Short mmCIF file of C-alpha atoms and ligand atoms in Angstrom, two decimals:
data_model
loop_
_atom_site.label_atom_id
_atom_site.label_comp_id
_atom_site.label_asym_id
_atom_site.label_seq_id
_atom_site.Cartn_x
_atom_site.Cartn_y
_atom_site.Cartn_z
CA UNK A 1 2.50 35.95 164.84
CA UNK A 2 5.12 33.36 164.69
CA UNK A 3 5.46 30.03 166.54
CA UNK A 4 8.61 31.78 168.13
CA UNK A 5 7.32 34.48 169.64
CA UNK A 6 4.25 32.35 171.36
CA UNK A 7 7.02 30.60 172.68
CA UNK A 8 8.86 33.43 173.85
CA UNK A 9 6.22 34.71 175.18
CA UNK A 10 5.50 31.24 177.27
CA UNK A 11 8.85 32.16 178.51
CA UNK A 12 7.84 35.90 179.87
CA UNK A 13 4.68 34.16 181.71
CA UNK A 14 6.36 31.07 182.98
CA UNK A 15 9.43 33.71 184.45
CA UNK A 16 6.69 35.88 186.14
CA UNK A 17 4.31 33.89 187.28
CA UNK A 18 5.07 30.19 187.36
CA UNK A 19 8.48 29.36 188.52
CA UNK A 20 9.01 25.82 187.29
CA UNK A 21 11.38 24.55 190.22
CA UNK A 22 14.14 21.57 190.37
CA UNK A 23 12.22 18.73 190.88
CA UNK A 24 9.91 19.65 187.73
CA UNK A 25 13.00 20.51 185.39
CA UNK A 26 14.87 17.14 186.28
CA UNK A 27 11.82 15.04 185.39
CA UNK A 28 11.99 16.59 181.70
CA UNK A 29 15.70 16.28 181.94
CA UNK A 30 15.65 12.68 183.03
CA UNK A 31 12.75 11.97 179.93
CA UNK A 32 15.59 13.40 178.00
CA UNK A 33 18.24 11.28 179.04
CA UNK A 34 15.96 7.98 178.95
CA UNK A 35 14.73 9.36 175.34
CA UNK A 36 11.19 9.83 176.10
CA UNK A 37 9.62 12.11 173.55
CA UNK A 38 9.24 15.59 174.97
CA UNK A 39 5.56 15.60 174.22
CA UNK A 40 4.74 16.56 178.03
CA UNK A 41 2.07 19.68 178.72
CA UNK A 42 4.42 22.64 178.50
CA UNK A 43 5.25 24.57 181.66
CA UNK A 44 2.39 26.90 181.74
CA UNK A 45 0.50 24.40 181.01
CA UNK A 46 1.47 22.00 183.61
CA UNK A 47 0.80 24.91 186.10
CA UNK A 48 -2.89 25.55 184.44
CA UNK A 49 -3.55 22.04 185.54
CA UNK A 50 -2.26 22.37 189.06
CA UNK A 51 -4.82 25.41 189.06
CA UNK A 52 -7.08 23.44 187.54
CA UNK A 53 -6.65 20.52 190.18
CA UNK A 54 -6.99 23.24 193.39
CA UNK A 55 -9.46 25.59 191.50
CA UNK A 56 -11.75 22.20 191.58
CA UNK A 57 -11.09 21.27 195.03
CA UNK A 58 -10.02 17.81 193.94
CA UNK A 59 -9.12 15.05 195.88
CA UNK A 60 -9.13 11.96 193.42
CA UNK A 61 -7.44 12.98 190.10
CA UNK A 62 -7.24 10.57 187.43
CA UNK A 63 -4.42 10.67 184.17
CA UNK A 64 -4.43 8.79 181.05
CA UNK A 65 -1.27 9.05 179.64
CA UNK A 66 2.05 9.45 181.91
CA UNK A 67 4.71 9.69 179.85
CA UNK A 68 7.74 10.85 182.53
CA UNK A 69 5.12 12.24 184.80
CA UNK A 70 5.53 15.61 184.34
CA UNK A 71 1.85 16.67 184.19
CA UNK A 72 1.72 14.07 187.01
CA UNK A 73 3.63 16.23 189.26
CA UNK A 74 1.94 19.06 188.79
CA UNK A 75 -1.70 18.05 189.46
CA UNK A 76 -0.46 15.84 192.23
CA UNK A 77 1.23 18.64 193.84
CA UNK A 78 -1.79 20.96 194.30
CA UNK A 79 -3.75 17.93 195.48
CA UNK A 80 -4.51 17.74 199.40
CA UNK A 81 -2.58 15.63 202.07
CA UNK A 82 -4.87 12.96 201.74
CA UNK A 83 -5.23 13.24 197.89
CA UNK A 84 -4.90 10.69 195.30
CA UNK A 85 -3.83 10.54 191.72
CA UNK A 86 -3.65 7.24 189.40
CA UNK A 87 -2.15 7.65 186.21
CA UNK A 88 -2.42 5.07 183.61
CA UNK A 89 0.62 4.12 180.83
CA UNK A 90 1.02 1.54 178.02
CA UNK A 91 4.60 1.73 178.22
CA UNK A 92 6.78 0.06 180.76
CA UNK A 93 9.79 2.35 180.57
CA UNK A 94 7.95 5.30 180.62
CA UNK A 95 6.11 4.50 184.04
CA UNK A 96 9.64 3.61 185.22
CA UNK A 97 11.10 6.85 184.42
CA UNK A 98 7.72 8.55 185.92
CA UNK A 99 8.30 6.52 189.23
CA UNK A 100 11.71 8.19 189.33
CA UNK A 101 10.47 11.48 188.30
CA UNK A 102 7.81 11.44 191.15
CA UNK A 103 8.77 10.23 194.05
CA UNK A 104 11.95 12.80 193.41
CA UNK A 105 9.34 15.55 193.28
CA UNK A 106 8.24 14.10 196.38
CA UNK A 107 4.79 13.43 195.65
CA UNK A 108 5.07 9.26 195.61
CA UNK A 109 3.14 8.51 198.43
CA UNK A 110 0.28 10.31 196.47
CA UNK A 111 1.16 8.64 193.10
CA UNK A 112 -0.36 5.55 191.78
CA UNK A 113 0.79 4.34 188.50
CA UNK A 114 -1.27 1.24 186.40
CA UNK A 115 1.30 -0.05 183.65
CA UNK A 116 -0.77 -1.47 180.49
CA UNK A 117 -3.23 -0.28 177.37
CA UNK A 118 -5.65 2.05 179.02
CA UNK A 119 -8.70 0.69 177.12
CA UNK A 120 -7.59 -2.67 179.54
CA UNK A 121 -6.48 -1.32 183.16
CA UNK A 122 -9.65 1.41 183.12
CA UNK A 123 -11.73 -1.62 183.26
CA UNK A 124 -10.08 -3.37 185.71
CA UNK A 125 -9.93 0.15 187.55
CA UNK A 126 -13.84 -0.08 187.14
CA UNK A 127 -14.09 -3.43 188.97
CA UNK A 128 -12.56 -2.36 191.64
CA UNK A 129 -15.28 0.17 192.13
CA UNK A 130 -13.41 3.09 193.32
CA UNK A 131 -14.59 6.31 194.36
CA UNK A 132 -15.28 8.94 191.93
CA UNK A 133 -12.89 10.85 190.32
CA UNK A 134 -13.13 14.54 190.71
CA UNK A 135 -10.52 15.62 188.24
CA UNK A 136 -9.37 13.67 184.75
CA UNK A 137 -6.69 14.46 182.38
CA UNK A 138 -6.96 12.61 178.76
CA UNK A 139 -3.60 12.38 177.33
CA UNK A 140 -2.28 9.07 175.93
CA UNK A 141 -3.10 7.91 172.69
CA UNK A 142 -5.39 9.72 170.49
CA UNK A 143 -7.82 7.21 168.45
CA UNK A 144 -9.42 5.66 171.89
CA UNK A 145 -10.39 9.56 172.66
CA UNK A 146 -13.67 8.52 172.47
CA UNK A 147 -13.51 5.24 174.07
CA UNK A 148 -11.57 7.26 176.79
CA UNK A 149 -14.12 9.52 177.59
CA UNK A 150 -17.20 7.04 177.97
CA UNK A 151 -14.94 5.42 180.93
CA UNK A 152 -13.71 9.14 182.58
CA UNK A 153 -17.87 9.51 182.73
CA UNK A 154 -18.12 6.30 184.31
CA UNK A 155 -15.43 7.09 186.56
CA UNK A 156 -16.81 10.44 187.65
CA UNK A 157 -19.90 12.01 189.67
CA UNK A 158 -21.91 15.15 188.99
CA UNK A 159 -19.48 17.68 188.69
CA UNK A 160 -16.10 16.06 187.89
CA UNK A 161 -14.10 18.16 185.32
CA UNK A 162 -12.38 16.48 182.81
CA UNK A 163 -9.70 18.11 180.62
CA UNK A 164 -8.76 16.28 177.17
CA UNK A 165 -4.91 17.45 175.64
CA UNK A 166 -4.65 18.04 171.79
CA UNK A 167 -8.06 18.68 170.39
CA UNK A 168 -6.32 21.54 167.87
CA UNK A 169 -3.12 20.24 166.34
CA UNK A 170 -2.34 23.14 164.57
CA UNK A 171 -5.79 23.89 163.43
CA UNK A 172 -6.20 20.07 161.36
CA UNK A 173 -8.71 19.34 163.47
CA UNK A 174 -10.59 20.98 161.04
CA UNK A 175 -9.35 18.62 158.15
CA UNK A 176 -12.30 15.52 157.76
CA UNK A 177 -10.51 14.21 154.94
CA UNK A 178 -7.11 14.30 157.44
CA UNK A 179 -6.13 10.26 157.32
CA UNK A 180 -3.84 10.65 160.87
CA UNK A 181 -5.32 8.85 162.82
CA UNK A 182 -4.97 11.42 166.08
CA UNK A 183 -6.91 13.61 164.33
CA UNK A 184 -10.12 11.26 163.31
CA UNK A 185 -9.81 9.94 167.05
CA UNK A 186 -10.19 13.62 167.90
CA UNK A 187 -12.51 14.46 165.64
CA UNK A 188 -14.41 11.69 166.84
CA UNK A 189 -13.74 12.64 170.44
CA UNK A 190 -15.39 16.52 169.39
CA UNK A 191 -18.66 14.63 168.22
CA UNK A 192 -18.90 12.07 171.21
CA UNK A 193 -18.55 14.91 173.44
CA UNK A 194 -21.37 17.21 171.39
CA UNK A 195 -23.93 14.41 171.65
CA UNK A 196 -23.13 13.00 175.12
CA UNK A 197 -25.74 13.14 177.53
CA UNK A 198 -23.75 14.38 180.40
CA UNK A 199 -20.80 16.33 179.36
CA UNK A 200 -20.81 19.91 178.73
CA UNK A 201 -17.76 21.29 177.16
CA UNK A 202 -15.46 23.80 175.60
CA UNK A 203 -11.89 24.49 173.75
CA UNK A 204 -9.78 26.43 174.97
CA UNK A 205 -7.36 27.12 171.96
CA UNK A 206 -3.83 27.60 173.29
CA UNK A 207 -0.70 29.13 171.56
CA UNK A 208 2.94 28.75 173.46
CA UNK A 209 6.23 26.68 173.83
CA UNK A 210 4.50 23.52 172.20
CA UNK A 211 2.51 25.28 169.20
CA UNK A 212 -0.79 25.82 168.76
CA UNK A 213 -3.07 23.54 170.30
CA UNK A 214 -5.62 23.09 173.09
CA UNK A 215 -7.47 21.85 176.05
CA UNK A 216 -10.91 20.55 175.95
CA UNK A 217 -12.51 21.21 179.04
CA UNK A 218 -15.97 19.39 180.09
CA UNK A 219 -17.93 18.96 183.24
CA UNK A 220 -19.76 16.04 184.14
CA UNK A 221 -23.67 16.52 184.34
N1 SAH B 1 0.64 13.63 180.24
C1 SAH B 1 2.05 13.59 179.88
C2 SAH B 1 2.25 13.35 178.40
C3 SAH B 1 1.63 12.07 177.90
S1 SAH B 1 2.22 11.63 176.29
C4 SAH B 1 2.68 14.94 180.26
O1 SAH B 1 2.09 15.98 179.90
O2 SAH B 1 3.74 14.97 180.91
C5 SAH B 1 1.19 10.26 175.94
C6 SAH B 1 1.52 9.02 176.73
O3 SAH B 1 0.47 8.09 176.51
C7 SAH B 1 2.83 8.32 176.31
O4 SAH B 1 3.66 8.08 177.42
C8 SAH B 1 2.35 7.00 175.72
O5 SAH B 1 3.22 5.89 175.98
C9 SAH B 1 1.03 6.80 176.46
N2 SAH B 1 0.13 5.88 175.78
C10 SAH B 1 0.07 5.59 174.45
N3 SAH B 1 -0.87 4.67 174.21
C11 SAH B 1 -1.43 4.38 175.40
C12 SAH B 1 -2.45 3.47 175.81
N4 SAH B 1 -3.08 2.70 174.94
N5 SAH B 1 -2.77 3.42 177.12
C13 SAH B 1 -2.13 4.21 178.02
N6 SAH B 1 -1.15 5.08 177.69
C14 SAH B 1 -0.81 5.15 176.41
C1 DHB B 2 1.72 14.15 170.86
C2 DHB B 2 0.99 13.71 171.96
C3 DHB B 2 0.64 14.60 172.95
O1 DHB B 2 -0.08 14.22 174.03
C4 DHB B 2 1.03 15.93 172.88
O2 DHB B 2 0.64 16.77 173.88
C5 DHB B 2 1.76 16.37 171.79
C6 DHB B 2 2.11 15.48 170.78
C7 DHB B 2 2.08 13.18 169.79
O3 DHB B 2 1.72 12.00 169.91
O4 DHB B 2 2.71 13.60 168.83
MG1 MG B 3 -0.78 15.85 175.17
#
């Protein structure tokens, strides 16, 4: 089993069953342009969470971590007409590039994005007292995992789902001695979800056209 072959084999599914269309492929082609790291969920991905989004019912979906808003797209796409999505990114030109990205994939109207450190605008989300989230992606920067996931609880109601990217990284989540810190914010995020009162969890391990990783998936007691 080679790294190449998961990722031709991303290619087989993604030709059969997902169909990435224009809008989705210039988004990663405009991150390319702009030099945004092509760290987005990969295609099949993207489509598991647009599954993920209807399979749930969701109508408030919550993102942390934008990047170009390629993940955005596709959980904002399987969201309802009235549906709602805030996404939340440190960096300036990456939420510019996103706005671009989005509203071309004509999902804007549906699309709110909160520039700024995510440990500062979930707060000032919080203030604001919004309605619970029903669906929460974790994907920005790895060491607050843990801080991340005390406010996606406090943003949620019984029975919000919350998915959290990168809990594998090639298998060095296993590593306690491992110094990077994305892994000891992951690590950390594995043993704030095992003790949490209200989350109930799993890994899914994934394999694919961005390595071997995977999704940590967790419902909301
Ligand atoms: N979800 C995106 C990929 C996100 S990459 C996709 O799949 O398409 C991680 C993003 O988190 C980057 O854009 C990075 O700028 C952002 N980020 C890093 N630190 C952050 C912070 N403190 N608060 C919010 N976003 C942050
Ligand atoms: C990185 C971040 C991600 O969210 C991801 O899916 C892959 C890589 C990174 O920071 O290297
Ligand atoms: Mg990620």
């Amino acid at each position: 089993m080679t790294a190449e072959l998961w990722s031709r084999v991303d290619g087989y599914i993604v030709e059969k069953l997902v169909q990435e269309d224009d809008a989705l492929a210039a988004a990663l082609d405009a991150n390319s342009v702009a030099g945004l790291p092509a760290i987005d969920v990969s295609t099949a991905q993207g489509k598991f969470l647009n599954l993920m989004v209807r399979i749930t019912g969701a109508r408030r979906v919550l993102e942390l971590g934008t990047l170009g808003g390629y993940s955005t797209i596709w959980m904002a796409r399987a969201l309802p007409s009235d549906g709602e999505l805030v996404t939340l990114e440190f960096d300036p030109r990456h939420a510019e590039v996103a706005r671009l990205n989005i509203d071309r994939a004509g999902v804007g109207d549906k699309v709110t994005i909160h520039v700024g450190a995510a440990a500062e605008t979930l707060p000032e989300l919080a203030a604001q007292q919004p309605k619970p989230f029903d669906f929460i992606f974790i994907d920005a920067d790895k060491p607050n995992n843990p801080v991340y996931l005390d406010w996606a609880v406090k943003l949620s109601r019984p029975g919000t789902v919350i998915i959290l990217d990168n809990v594998i990284r090639d298998g060095k989540v296993l590593e306690p001695g491992n110094a990077d810190p994305r892994i000891i914010g992951t690590r950390a995020a594995y043993d704030r979800i095992g003790s949490h009162p209200r989350l109930d969890a799993t890994v899914l391990q994934t394999v694919g056209a961005k390595g071997w990783d995977g999704f940590a998936i967790m419902i909301v007691d």
